[in-house]
Structure formats: structure tokens, C-alpha cells
Amino acid sequence: MRAREWAALALPGTSAVLMLAAIEAALVLAPTERVMGPLQRIFYFHLSDAIAAFAAFVVAFGASVAYLARGERRWDALAVSAVEVGELFSTLVLLTGMLWARMAWNTWWTWDPRLTTMLVLWLLYAGYLMLRASLEDEARRARYAAVLAVLGFLDVPIVFMAIRWWRTIHPVLFDASGAHMEPAMLAAVVVSLLAFIGLLATLLVARVRLELLSGDVDELHRRLL
Amino acid sequence: MSGWRPFLALVGKDLVVERRTHQALATMFVFSLLVLVILSFAFELRVGNAQQVAPGALWVALAFAAVLGLNRSLAQEREDGCLEGLMLAPMERSTIYLAKAASNLLFLVATQAIVLPVFSVLLGVDVLRADLALVLFLGALGLAAAGTLVATMAAQTRAREVLLPVLLLPLSVPLLIAGAKATAGVLDGGGLAGVSGWLRLLAGFDVAWAAASYLISATILEE
């Protein structure tokens, strides 16, 4: 293999190793939580997954702003890729959260600010993907999608504040005084966070490449016909 | 042309169309009524006190009626290339947005004015109050500001009318929460002072969406 091919494998390879380390750290190395028992171990993936989902939506927001400013196709490709990957991660956040909530709170779902905001976000970006799917003209699709991504993202803090005025039962683990947990648990959090960010980056790179290639194929197809 | 004249001309055009067809107001009114009737059937079995569901029923009806009216308003511009005609006219593109938002706001407020007395009668809850009118106006303003922009995009897609509720309702979550909460507070007798936080949220949503939509509308109305 040539150097470029090795380089292309570096990111997925690192992510895979990190993911294995995260599984080891979360399921084996971290101590068992006193109240919830082994059940609490889903937390490492739940939190990392949630942060990766938000990171993806932040990337989508940045890429959409860049597209509106520059009008270059690659920014649109990055935006749609980030939204798709973010939608995948937020689906996983909702699912792992439900599993955990069923055991810890004895309910699959509760209208807590964070849960509700995540669900609204999920719906919002589902709308984004539906908007893209029903626009054929590329320039218009990119522009409308970018507008929706920017406005939607700016709407999220208002959504969160509005929902927050109801009561919350979601635990707060990090505040101004630091992280409220054992060092071994914190290590597991850090490793699994790195693993999920690695997974996010791997999926994003692959998806952007796919988007650009499919754009090229469309272009060639048009030129041939 | 500059200043207010093109804006007033565009709003006037929508009013003339409405006077001749009676489509927007009639559909929005009948639809809000239908939502109310359906919600009454749906809740009747379990909820004894209409006062408890009144704020929710009111806001569900208004939000869905707004979706209906916004879709009509922008679909009408798409027919016979009307929007292209407007875009060719010598005026700022954002004026088109402002005028459409203004006429949508007028239709929303008019719908509320017709629907509220019927609500009061059917639900047995007095919703014809000055303090509630302010809450409802702020809600209509936000729905018109955000909705006109989103409806302009939705009208250009293949999915058309289907897309507007899917895009607009998640964005309007803060407005719907604040509106329903403020309405509940006012109906419970707390007065406007008791719900000032929710009113601020409503007003903030309105200002933010009006400003953002106005600034970005020229991007939507390109080509």
C-alpha cells in the first residue's frame, strides 16, 4: 500500500482502537456505581454520544455559515454530512437514554429539558434532511438547507430555555466545582469521549467524500447526456 | 420605488385577493373550529374541566390554522409565476418578505378575532380578554415572522405543503410553550404580571425571528 492509503486508514484505525479501549474502560475498569450498579455503565457511551451529536450539529452550523458566505460546494457537502451523522448520533443518544431511564427512573421517557430538546433537535434535523430530499436544484437545495441549519441551530438555545422552565430530573455531573465522580470513572468518560469523537470524525470524512464523489458523478452524467 | 409604497402595495394585493376569494380566512376559521371539536372529543372522556385543556386547545388550533394559512399564502405566489414577477419588480427582496409576513399576521389576527368568541362559547371559558389578546398577538407575530420564511422555502420544494409543518413546528416549540403557559397563567387569574417571564420569551422569539428572517429573506428569494 502507498503512503496515502495508509494515511487514509489512520483515522478509522485510531478510532477503532479507542473504541475498544472505551469498551474496556467503561465495562471493566471503571468501578461499579453504588446506587445504580452495573446499569450506570451505559452512561459513558450515552454522554460521549450526546457530546458527539452536539459537535456534529456545531460542525453543520459552521459549514452552513461558511456556505452562505462563500457559496462553495464543499461546505454544503460538509453540512449535509454533519447533519446526517449528527442525526445518527442523536438517535443513539435517545435510545441509550431511554434504556437507562427505564431502569433508573422507571419510565422510558420523561419531558425533561434535555430529553425534550434532544427530541426537538432530532425532529428539526429530520426536517432538514426532508427539505434537502425534496429540492432538485443543487444551488437552491444548498442555500435553503444552509438557511435552515443556521436558523435552526440559533433556535436551539431558545428551545432549551423554554423547556428548562419546567422542572428537570436529569442529573448534572459537571458544574463550576468540577466533575462529581471517581477518577477511574472520569478516565472512562475521557476515553469513551475520545472514541466517539474519533468515530464522528471517521464517519464525517467518509460521508463528505461520498457526497463530493456523488456530486462529481452527477456532473459527469449531465455532461455525457 | 422605495420606502413604504411597494410594501403597502403588496399587502394591499393580498387583501384584495382575500376579499375576492375569501379562501384564507374561511379555511383558517373552519379548520381551527375543527381542531377544537376534535380535541373536545379526544379529551372529553378523561378531562372534566374544560379550563384545564383550554390553553392547549387554543394554541394547537392557532398553530395548525397558521400552517394552513401560510401554505395558502405562499402557494398563491407560486401559481402563474407570481413570485418571479414580484422578484422582477424594482424593490428590495426583503420587502417581499416583510409584506407577506405582514399580510399573514393580519390574517392570523383576524382568524383569532373570529375564533375566540366561538371558543368562549364552546369551552365555557372566557378567552375574550385584553390581557389574553396581547399573548395571542405575540404568538401570531412569531408564527408570521418565522412561518413566512419557512413557507417561502417549502413552497419551492417538490413536497410543497407537506414540508411546512415539519419544518415550522419544531422551530416554534418555544413559542408554543410560552404561549400555552402564558395563556394558562392569565386564565388562572394571575394577570399579565404573573406571566411576564413567558411574555418576555414570546417577545424575544418574535424579535429574533423577525430580524433573522428579514436579514436572510433576500438569500431565499434569489434567482
PDB file of N, CA and C in Angstrom, chain A residues 68 116 120 123-124 126-128 130-137 139-140 143-145 147-148 150-155 158-159 161-163 165-166, chain B residues 149-150 152-154 156-160 162-163 166-167 170-174 177-178 181 197-198 201 205 208-209 212-213 216 219-223:
ATOM      1  N   LEU A  68     -23.049  29.894   3.174  1.00  0.00           N
ATOM      2  CA  LEU A  68     -23.777  31.138   2.870  1.00  0.00           C
ATOM      3  C   LEU A  68     -22.799  32.269   2.552  1.00  0.00           C
ATOM      4  N   THR A 116     -36.210  16.554  26.020  1.00  0.00           N
ATOM      5  CA  THR A 116     -37.124  17.187  25.080  1.00  0.00           C
ATOM      6  C   THR A 116     -36.360  17.970  24.019  1.00  0.00           C
ATOM      7  N   VAL A 120     -36.536  17.518  20.048  1.00  0.00           N
ATOM      8  CA  VAL A 120     -36.868  18.615  19.131  1.00  0.00           C
ATOM      9  C   VAL A 120     -35.756  18.779  18.097  1.00  0.00           C
ATOM     10  N   LEU A 123     -36.062  16.151  15.510  1.00  0.00           N
ATOM     11  CA  LEU A 123     -37.142  16.464  14.568  1.00  0.00           C
ATOM     12  C   LEU A 123     -36.716  17.564  13.597  1.00  0.00           C
ATOM     13  N   LEU A 124     -36.013  18.554  14.151  1.00  0.00           N
ATOM     14  CA  LEU A 124     -35.566  19.688  13.346  1.00  0.00           C
ATOM     15  C   LEU A 124     -34.636  19.228  12.212  1.00  0.00           C
ATOM     16  N   ALA A 126     -34.343  16.171  11.122  1.00  0.00           N
ATOM     17  CA  ALA A 126     -35.091  15.286  10.221  1.00  0.00           C
ATOM     18  C   ALA A 126     -35.771  16.142   9.155  1.00  0.00           C
ATOM     19  N   GLY A 127     -36.309  17.302   9.592  1.00  0.00           N
ATOM     20  CA  GLY A 127     -36.907  18.239   8.647  1.00  0.00           C
ATOM     21  C   GLY A 127     -35.884  18.739   7.640  1.00  0.00           C
ATOM     22  N   TYR A 128     -34.662  19.007   8.124  1.00  0.00           N
ATOM     23  CA  TYR A 128     -33.571  19.447   7.253  1.00  0.00           C
ATOM     24  C   TYR A 128     -33.328  18.426   6.139  1.00  0.00           C
ATOM     25  N   MET A 130     -35.396  16.152   5.077  1.00  0.00           N
ATOM     26  CA  MET A 130     -36.566  16.081   4.194  1.00  0.00           C
ATOM     27  C   MET A 130     -36.583  17.255   3.226  1.00  0.00           C
ATOM     28  N   LEU A 131     -36.184  18.433   3.719  1.00  0.00           N
ATOM     29  CA  LEU A 131     -36.120  19.612   2.842  1.00  0.00           C
ATOM     30  C   LEU A 131     -35.138  19.357   1.705  1.00  0.00           C
ATOM     31  N   ARG A 132     -33.974  18.819   2.038  1.00  0.00           N
ATOM     32  CA  ARG A 132     -32.968  18.534   1.004  1.00  0.00           C
ATOM     33  C   ARG A 132     -33.495  17.539  -0.013  1.00  0.00           C
ATOM     34  N   ALA A 133     -34.197  16.500   0.524  1.00  0.00           N
ATOM     35  CA  ALA A 133     -34.652  15.425  -0.365  1.00  0.00           C
ATOM     36  C   ALA A 133     -35.678  15.934  -1.374  1.00  0.00           C
ATOM     37  N   SER A 134     -36.374  17.044  -1.048  1.00  0.00           N
ATOM     38  CA  SER A 134     -37.422  17.461  -1.963  1.00  0.00           C
ATOM     39  C   SER A 134     -37.030  18.695  -2.786  1.00  0.00           C
ATOM     40  N   LEU A 135     -35.735  18.991  -2.842  1.00  0.00           N
ATOM     41  CA  LEU A 135     -35.260  20.073  -3.713  1.00  0.00           C
ATOM     42  C   LEU A 135     -34.288  19.485  -4.729  1.00  0.00           C
ATOM     43  N   GLU A 136     -34.555  19.721  -6.013  1.00  0.00           N
ATOM     44  CA  GLU A 136     -33.689  19.124  -7.028  1.00  0.00           C
ATOM     45  C   GLU A 136     -32.548  20.036  -7.435  1.00  0.00           C
ATOM     46  N   ASP A 137     -32.854  21.321  -7.575  1.00  0.00           N
ATOM     47  CA  ASP A 137     -31.823  22.257  -7.999  1.00  0.00           C
ATOM     48  C   ASP A 137     -30.731  22.345  -6.930  1.00  0.00           C
ATOM     49  N   ALA A 139     -28.028  24.307  -6.328  1.00  0.00           N
ATOM     50  CA  ALA A 139     -27.688  25.574  -5.670  1.00  0.00           C
ATOM     51  C   ALA A 139     -28.779  25.959  -4.675  1.00  0.00           C
ATOM     52  N   ARG A 140     -30.043  25.792  -5.110  1.00  0.00           N
ATOM     53  CA  ARG A 140     -31.147  26.160  -4.232  1.00  0.00           C
ATOM     54  C   ARG A 140     -31.209  25.238  -3.014  1.00  0.00           C
ATOM     55  N   ARG A 143     -28.589  26.265  -0.592  1.00  0.00           N
ATOM     56  CA  ARG A 143     -28.863  27.547   0.054  1.00  0.00           C
ATOM     57  C   ARG A 143     -29.967  27.424   1.099  1.00  0.00           C
ATOM     58  N   TYR A 144     -31.094  26.784   0.709  1.00  0.00           N
ATOM     59  CA  TYR A 144     -32.199  26.621   1.651  1.00  0.00           C
ATOM     60  C   TYR A 144     -31.759  25.802   2.859  1.00  0.00           C
ATOM     61  N   ALA A 145     -31.018  24.724   2.579  1.00  0.00           N
ATOM     62  CA  ALA A 145     -30.580  23.858   3.675  1.00  0.00           C
ATOM     63  C   ALA A 145     -29.692  24.643   4.628  1.00  0.00           C
ATOM     64  N   VAL A 147     -29.673  27.884   5.166  1.00  0.00           N
ATOM     65  CA  VAL A 147     -30.509  28.829   5.917  1.00  0.00           C
ATOM     66  C   VAL A 147     -31.205  28.113   7.069  1.00  0.00           C
ATOM     67  N   LEU A 148     -31.777  26.945   6.764  1.00  0.00           N
ATOM     68  CA  LEU A 148     -32.497  26.209   7.810  1.00  0.00           C
ATOM     69  C   LEU A 148     -31.542  25.754   8.913  1.00  0.00           C
ATOM     70  N   VAL A 150     -28.736  27.152   9.867  1.00  0.00           N
ATOM     71  CA  VAL A 150     -28.307  28.296  10.677  1.00  0.00           C
ATOM     72  C   VAL A 150     -29.423  28.729  11.625  1.00  0.00           C
ATOM     73  N   LEU A 151     -30.634  28.944  11.072  1.00  0.00           N
ATOM     74  CA  LEU A 151     -31.736  29.419  11.915  1.00  0.00           C
ATOM     75  C   LEU A 151     -32.119  28.370  12.948  1.00  0.00           C
ATOM     76  N   GLY A 152     -32.129  27.100  12.529  1.00  0.00           N
ATOM     77  CA  GLY A 152     -32.485  26.031  13.449  1.00  0.00           C
ATOM     78  C   GLY A 152     -31.515  25.956  14.608  1.00  0.00           C
ATOM     79  N   PHE A 153     -30.224  26.072  14.299  1.00  0.00           N
ATOM     80  CA  PHE A 153     -29.221  25.978  15.348  1.00  0.00           C
ATOM     81  C   PHE A 153     -29.332  27.140  16.325  1.00  0.00           C
ATOM     82  N   LEU A 154     -29.619  28.346  15.779  1.00  0.00           N
ATOM     83  CA  LEU A 154     -29.768  29.510  16.656  1.00  0.00           C
ATOM     84  C   LEU A 154     -31.027  29.393  17.506  1.00  0.00           C
ATOM     85  N   ASP A 155     -31.999  28.605  17.020  1.00  0.00           N
ATOM     86  CA  ASP A 155     -33.261  28.424  17.746  1.00  0.00           C
ATOM     87  C   ASP A 155     -33.080  27.490  18.942  1.00  0.00           C
ATOM     88  N   ILE A 158     -33.028  28.808  22.549  1.00  0.00           N
ATOM     89  CA  ILE A 158     -34.350  29.289  22.980  1.00  0.00           C
ATOM     90  C   ILE A 158     -35.233  28.098  23.328  1.00  0.00           C
ATOM     91  N   VAL A 159     -35.138  27.042  22.504  1.00  0.00           N
ATOM     92  CA  VAL A 159     -35.912  25.834  22.781  1.00  0.00           C
ATOM     93  C   VAL A 159     -35.541  25.311  24.163  1.00  0.00           C
ATOM     94  N   MET A 161     -34.090  26.860  26.731  1.00  0.00           N
ATOM     95  CA  MET A 161     -34.521  27.741  27.826  1.00  0.00           C
ATOM     96  C   MET A 161     -36.003  27.589  28.103  1.00  0.00           C
ATOM     97  N   ALA A 162     -36.794  27.536  27.009  1.00  0.00           N
ATOM     98  CA  ALA A 162     -38.247  27.428  27.173  1.00  0.00           C
ATOM     99  C   ALA A 162     -38.591  26.149  27.919  1.00  0.00           C
ATOM    100  N   ILE A 163     -37.934  25.053  27.526  1.00  0.00           N
ATOM    101  CA  ILE A 163     -38.273  23.778  28.142  1.00  0.00           C
ATOM    102  C   ILE A 163     -37.715  23.700  29.561  1.00  0.00           C
ATOM    103  N   TRP A 165     -37.744  25.777  31.864  1.00  0.00           N
ATOM    104  CA  TRP A 165     -38.577  26.356  32.911  1.00  0.00           C
ATOM    105  C   TRP A 165     -39.553  25.354  33.482  1.00  0.00           C
ATOM    106  N   TRP A 166     -39.683  24.211  32.862  1.00  0.00           N
ATOM    107  CA  TRP A 166     -40.334  23.113  33.547  1.00  0.00           C
ATOM    108  C   TRP A 166     -39.257  22.536  34.467  1.00  0.00           C
TER     109      TRP A 166
ATOM    110  N   LEU B 149     -41.023  32.877   6.318  1.00  0.00           N
ATOM    111  CA  LEU B 149     -39.730  32.484   5.742  1.00  0.00           C
ATOM    112  C   LEU B 149     -39.716  30.996   5.409  1.00  0.00           C
ATOM    113  N   VAL B 150     -40.136  30.175   6.369  1.00  0.00           N
ATOM    114  CA  VAL B 150     -40.102  28.725   6.153  1.00  0.00           C
ATOM    115  C   VAL B 150     -41.064  28.329   5.032  1.00  0.00           C
ATOM    116  N   THR B 152     -41.923  30.140   2.510  1.00  0.00           N
ATOM    117  CA  THR B 152     -41.351  30.526   1.225  1.00  0.00           C
ATOM    118  C   THR B 152     -40.432  29.428   0.703  1.00  0.00           C
ATOM    119  N   MET B 153     -39.635  28.840   1.617  1.00  0.00           N
ATOM    120  CA  MET B 153     -38.762  27.736   1.211  1.00  0.00           C
ATOM    121  C   MET B 153     -39.590  26.516   0.839  1.00  0.00           C
ATOM    122  N   ALA B 154     -40.561  26.173   1.713  1.00  0.00           N
ATOM    123  CA  ALA B 154     -41.353  24.952   1.488  1.00  0.00           C
ATOM    124  C   ALA B 154     -42.092  25.026   0.162  1.00  0.00           C
ATOM    125  N   GLN B 156     -41.201  26.161  -2.574  1.00  0.00           N
ATOM    126  CA  GLN B 156     -40.337  25.914  -3.741  1.00  0.00           C
ATOM    127  C   GLN B 156     -39.922  24.454  -3.872  1.00  0.00           C
ATOM    128  N   THR B 157     -40.347  23.607  -2.943  1.00  0.00           N
ATOM    129  CA  THR B 157     -39.895  22.219  -2.973  1.00  0.00           C
ATOM    130  C   THR B 157     -40.919  21.328  -3.663  1.00  0.00           C
ATOM    131  N   ARG B 158     -40.476  20.073  -3.904  1.00  0.00           N
ATOM    132  CA  ARG B 158     -41.395  19.103  -4.505  1.00  0.00           C
ATOM    133  C   ARG B 158     -42.471  18.705  -3.502  1.00  0.00           C
ATOM    134  N   ALA B 159     -42.073  18.611  -2.223  1.00  0.00           N
ATOM    135  CA  ALA B 159     -43.023  18.147  -1.209  1.00  0.00           C
ATOM    136  C   ALA B 159     -44.072  19.209  -0.903  1.00  0.00           C
ATOM    137  N   ARG B 160     -43.721  20.499  -1.193  1.00  0.00           N
ATOM    138  CA  ARG B 160     -44.639  21.620  -1.005  1.00  0.00           C
ATOM    139  C   ARG B 160     -45.271  21.688   0.377  1.00  0.00           C
ATOM    140  N   VAL B 162     -46.558  19.772   2.427  1.00  0.00           N
ATOM    141  CA  VAL B 162     -46.282  18.792   3.470  1.00  0.00           C
ATOM    142  C   VAL B 162     -45.136  19.255   4.368  1.00  0.00           C
ATOM    143  N   LEU B 163     -44.203  19.992   3.767  1.00  0.00           N
ATOM    144  CA  LEU B 163     -42.950  20.281   4.458  1.00  0.00           C
ATOM    145  C   LEU B 163     -43.093  21.373   5.528  1.00  0.00           C
ATOM    146  N   VAL B 166     -43.620  20.269   9.169  1.00  0.00           N
ATOM    147  CA  VAL B 166     -42.453  19.502   9.618  1.00  0.00           C
ATOM    148  C   VAL B 166     -41.295  20.437   9.960  1.00  0.00           C
ATOM    149  N   LEU B 167     -41.148  21.529   9.211  1.00  0.00           N
ATOM    150  CA  LEU B 167     -40.045  22.452   9.470  1.00  0.00           C
ATOM    151  C   LEU B 167     -40.419  23.498  10.518  1.00  0.00           C
ATOM    152  N   PRO B 170     -41.200  22.312  14.866  1.00  0.00           N
ATOM    153  CA  PRO B 170     -40.073  22.170  15.809  1.00  0.00           C
ATOM    154  C   PRO B 170     -39.422  23.517  16.140  1.00  0.00           C
ATOM    155  N   LEU B 171     -39.317  24.396  15.116  1.00  0.00           N
ATOM    156  CA  LEU B 171     -38.729  25.712  15.361  1.00  0.00           C
ATOM    157  C   LEU B 171     -39.598  26.540  16.300  1.00  0.00           C
ATOM    158  N   SER B 172     -40.913  26.308  16.268  1.00  0.00           N
ATOM    159  CA  SER B 172     -41.835  27.120  17.056  1.00  0.00           C
ATOM    160  C   SER B 172     -42.087  26.569  18.447  1.00  0.00           C
ATOM    161  N   VAL B 173     -41.363  25.520  18.835  1.00  0.00           N
ATOM    162  CA  VAL B 173     -41.568  24.925  20.159  1.00  0.00           C
ATOM    163  C   VAL B 173     -41.528  25.969  21.287  1.00  0.00           C
ATOM    164  N   PRO B 174     -40.522  26.883  21.302  1.00  0.00           N
ATOM    165  CA  PRO B 174     -40.502  27.871  22.394  1.00  0.00           C
ATOM    166  C   PRO B 174     -41.748  28.738  22.396  1.00  0.00           C
ATOM    167  N   ILE B 177     -44.742  26.695  23.748  1.00  0.00           N
ATOM    168  CA  ILE B 177     -44.658  26.502  25.197  1.00  0.00           C
ATOM    169  C   ILE B 177     -44.990  27.801  25.918  1.00  0.00           C
ATOM    170  N   ALA B 178     -44.309  28.891  25.499  1.00  0.00           N
ATOM    171  CA  ALA B 178     -44.518  30.173  26.171  1.00  0.00           C
ATOM    172  C   ALA B 178     -45.956  30.634  26.014  1.00  0.00           C
ATOM    173  N   LYS B 181     -48.280  28.467  28.179  1.00  0.00           N
ATOM    174  CA  LYS B 181     -48.054  28.747  29.600  1.00  0.00           C
ATOM    175  C   LYS B 181     -48.613  30.112  29.988  1.00  0.00           C
ATOM    176  N   GLY B 197     -42.371  36.474  32.556  1.00  0.00           N
ATOM    177  CA  GLY B 197     -41.252  35.702  32.010  1.00  0.00           C
ATOM    178  C   GLY B 197     -41.608  35.080  30.671  1.00  0.00           C
ATOM    179  N   TRP B 198     -42.786  34.461  30.610  1.00  0.00           N
ATOM    180  CA  TRP B 198     -43.210  33.847  29.348  1.00  0.00           C
ATOM    181  C   TRP B 198     -43.443  34.890  28.271  1.00  0.00           C
ATOM    182  N   LEU B 201     -40.189  35.832  26.843  1.00  0.00           N
ATOM    183  CA  LEU B 201     -39.725  34.781  25.937  1.00  0.00           C
ATOM    184  C   LEU B 201     -40.436  34.905  24.590  1.00  0.00           C
ATOM    185  N   PHE B 205     -38.571  35.763  21.130  1.00  0.00           N
ATOM    186  CA  PHE B 205     -38.695  34.885  19.968  1.00  0.00           C
ATOM    187  C   PHE B 205     -39.127  35.699  18.746  1.00  0.00           C
ATOM    188  N   ALA B 208     -36.251  38.070  17.576  1.00  0.00           N
ATOM    189  CA  ALA B 208     -35.146  37.317  16.986  1.00  0.00           C
ATOM    190  C   ALA B 208     -35.535  36.778  15.614  1.00  0.00           C
ATOM    191  N   TRP B 209     -36.726  36.189  15.516  1.00  0.00           N
ATOM    192  CA  TRP B 209     -37.125  35.591  14.235  1.00  0.00           C
ATOM    193  C   TRP B 209     -37.429  36.633  13.184  1.00  0.00           C
ATOM    194  N   ALA B 212     -33.914  37.942  12.064  1.00  0.00           N
ATOM    195  CA  ALA B 212     -33.163  36.943  11.312  1.00  0.00           C
ATOM    196  C   ALA B 212     -33.822  36.670   9.964  1.00  0.00           C
ATOM    197  N   SER B 213     -35.145  36.553   9.944  1.00  0.00           N
ATOM    198  CA  SER B 213     -35.843  36.248   8.697  1.00  0.00           C
ATOM    199  C   SER B 213     -35.718  37.399   7.713  1.00  0.00           C
ATOM    200  N   ILE B 216     -32.280  37.355   6.206  1.00  0.00           N
ATOM    201  CA  ILE B 216     -31.921  36.202   5.402  1.00  0.00           C
ATOM    202  C   ILE B 216     -32.876  36.008   4.221  1.00  0.00           C
ATOM    203  N   THR B 219     -31.663  35.981   0.657  1.00  0.00           N
ATOM    204  CA  THR B 219     -30.964  34.766   0.239  1.00  0.00           C
ATOM    205  C   THR B 219     -31.938  33.722  -0.289  1.00  0.00           C
ATOM    206  N   ILE B 220     -33.109  33.653   0.339  1.00  0.00           N
ATOM    207  CA  ILE B 220     -34.131  32.690  -0.096  1.00  0.00           C
ATOM    208  C   ILE B 220     -34.699  33.095  -1.446  1.00  0.00           C
ATOM    209  N   LEU B 221     -34.872  34.403  -1.637  1.00  0.00           N
ATOM    210  CA  LEU B 221     -35.536  34.887  -2.847  1.00  0.00           C
ATOM    211  C   LEU B 221     -34.523  35.223  -3.935  1.00  0.00           C
ATOM    212  N   GLU B 222     -33.496  34.368  -4.094  1.00  0.00           N
ATOM    213  CA  GLU B 222     -32.534  34.611  -5.155  1.00  0.00           C
ATOM    214  C   GLU B 222     -33.003  34.022  -6.473  1.00  0.00           C
ATOM    215  N   GLU B 223     -32.348  34.348  -7.547  1.00  0.00           N
ATOM    216  CA  GLU B 223     -32.640  33.933  -8.931  1.00  0.00           C
ATOM    217  C   GLU B 223     -33.852  34.666  -9.471  1.00  0.00           C
TER     218      GLU B 223
END
